[in-house]
């Protein structure tokens, strides 16, 4: 699923060009904002994210053994 600069900008009341600038100059913050918009689009909360993280860790342990 894609998240556009326009969607990120609308979620924090900034312009798409401000988001493009952020993407070039503070990529980590840009990714956090992008993740937040994606979570909102998918209706995911912190508990959902923790459950996905736990499942990923279980899968990584299975692969390692």
mmCIF file of C-alpha atoms in Angstrom:
data_model
loop_
_atom_site.group_PDB
_atom_site.id
_atom_site.type_symbol
_atom_site.label_atom_id
_atom_site.label_comp_id
_atom_site.label_asym_id
_atom_site.label_seq_id
_atom_site.Cartn_x
_atom_site.Cartn_y
_atom_site.Cartn_z
ATOM 1 C CA UNK A 1 0.000 0.000 0.000
ATOM 2 C CA UNK A 2 1.365 3.381 -0.951
ATOM 3 C CA UNK A 3 1.369 6.520 1.161
ATOM 4 C CA UNK A 4 1.816 9.751 -0.747
ATOM 5 C CA UNK A 5 3.545 12.908 0.394
ATOM 6 C CA UNK A 6 0.173 14.602 -0.004
ATOM 7 C CA UNK A 7 -1.428 12.201 2.503
ATOM 8 C CA UNK A 8 1.396 12.698 4.995
ATOM 9 C CA UNK A 9 1.170 16.463 4.563
ATOM 10 C CA UNK A 10 -2.584 16.482 5.157
ATOM 11 C CA UNK A 11 -2.219 14.429 8.321
ATOM 12 C CA UNK A 12 0.126 16.975 9.934
ATOM 13 C CA UNK A 13 -1.141 20.168 8.255
ATOM 14 C CA UNK A 14 1.968 20.738 6.127
ATOM 15 C CA UNK A 15 2.467 21.130 2.403
ATOM 16 C CA UNK A 16 3.577 18.253 0.165
ATOM 17 C CA UNK A 17 6.722 20.239 -0.630
ATOM 18 C CA UNK A 18 7.514 20.422 3.095
ATOM 19 C CA UNK A 19 7.226 16.644 3.219
ATOM 20 C CA UNK A 20 9.556 16.309 0.221
ATOM 21 C CA UNK A 21 12.061 18.520 2.022
ATOM 22 C CA UNK A 22 11.718 16.408 5.171
ATOM 23 C CA UNK A 23 12.240 13.239 3.129
ATOM 24 C CA UNK A 24 15.546 14.602 1.805
ATOM 25 C CA UNK A 25 16.793 16.117 5.068
ATOM 26 C CA UNK A 26 15.413 13.934 7.864
ATOM 27 C CA UNK A 27 14.561 10.567 6.387
ATOM 28 C CA UNK A 28 13.996 8.854 9.748
ATOM 29 C CA UNK A 29 11.315 11.363 10.754
ATOM 30 C CA UNK A 30 9.760 11.043 7.305
ATOM 31 C CA UNK A 31 9.540 7.253 7.719
ATOM 32 C CA UNK A 32 7.896 7.604 11.137
ATOM 33 C CA UNK A 33 5.268 9.946 9.711
ATOM 34 C CA UNK A 34 4.736 7.613 6.761
ATOM 35 C CA UNK A 35 4.284 4.660 9.121
ATOM 36 C CA UNK A 36 1.737 6.633 11.145
ATOM 37 C CA UNK A 37 -0.340 7.427 8.063
ATOM 38 C CA UNK A 38 -0.117 3.815 6.900
ATOM 39 C CA UNK A 39 -1.257 2.552 10.308
ATOM 40 C CA UNK A 40 -4.202 4.944 10.216
ATOM 41 C CA UNK A 41 -5.165 3.766 6.711
ATOM 42 C CA UNK A 42 -5.000 0.135 7.831
ATOM 43 C CA UNK A 43 -6.694 0.839 11.184
ATOM 44 C CA UNK A 44 -3.734 -0.546 13.147
ATOM 45 C CA UNK A 45 -3.029 0.413 16.740
ATOM 46 C CA UNK A 46 -0.012 -0.133 18.966
ATOM 47 C CA UNK A 47 -1.304 -3.541 20.098
ATOM 48 C CA UNK A 48 -1.549 -4.663 16.471
ATOM 49 C CA UNK A 49 2.012 -3.515 15.838
ATOM 50 C CA UNK A 50 3.289 -5.349 18.912
ATOM 51 C CA UNK A 51 1.506 -8.542 17.819
ATOM 52 C CA UNK A 52 3.081 -8.294 14.357
ATOM 53 C CA UNK A 53 6.488 -7.739 15.916
ATOM 54 C CA UNK A 54 6.043 -10.798 18.145
ATOM 55 C CA UNK A 55 5.010 -12.948 15.181
ATOM 56 C CA UNK A 56 8.008 -11.745 13.209
ATOM 57 C CA UNK A 57 10.346 -12.654 16.087
ATOM 58 C CA UNK A 58 8.807 -16.142 16.282
ATOM 59 C CA UNK A 59 9.312 -16.643 12.551
ATOM 60 C CA UNK A 60 12.940 -15.458 12.769
ATOM 61 C CA UNK A 61 13.589 -17.957 15.584
ATOM 62 C CA UNK A 62 12.084 -20.764 13.472
ATOM 63 C CA UNK A 63 14.348 -19.866 10.551
ATOM 64 C CA UNK A 64 17.441 -19.708 12.775
ATOM 65 C CA UNK A 65 16.861 -23.161 14.260
#
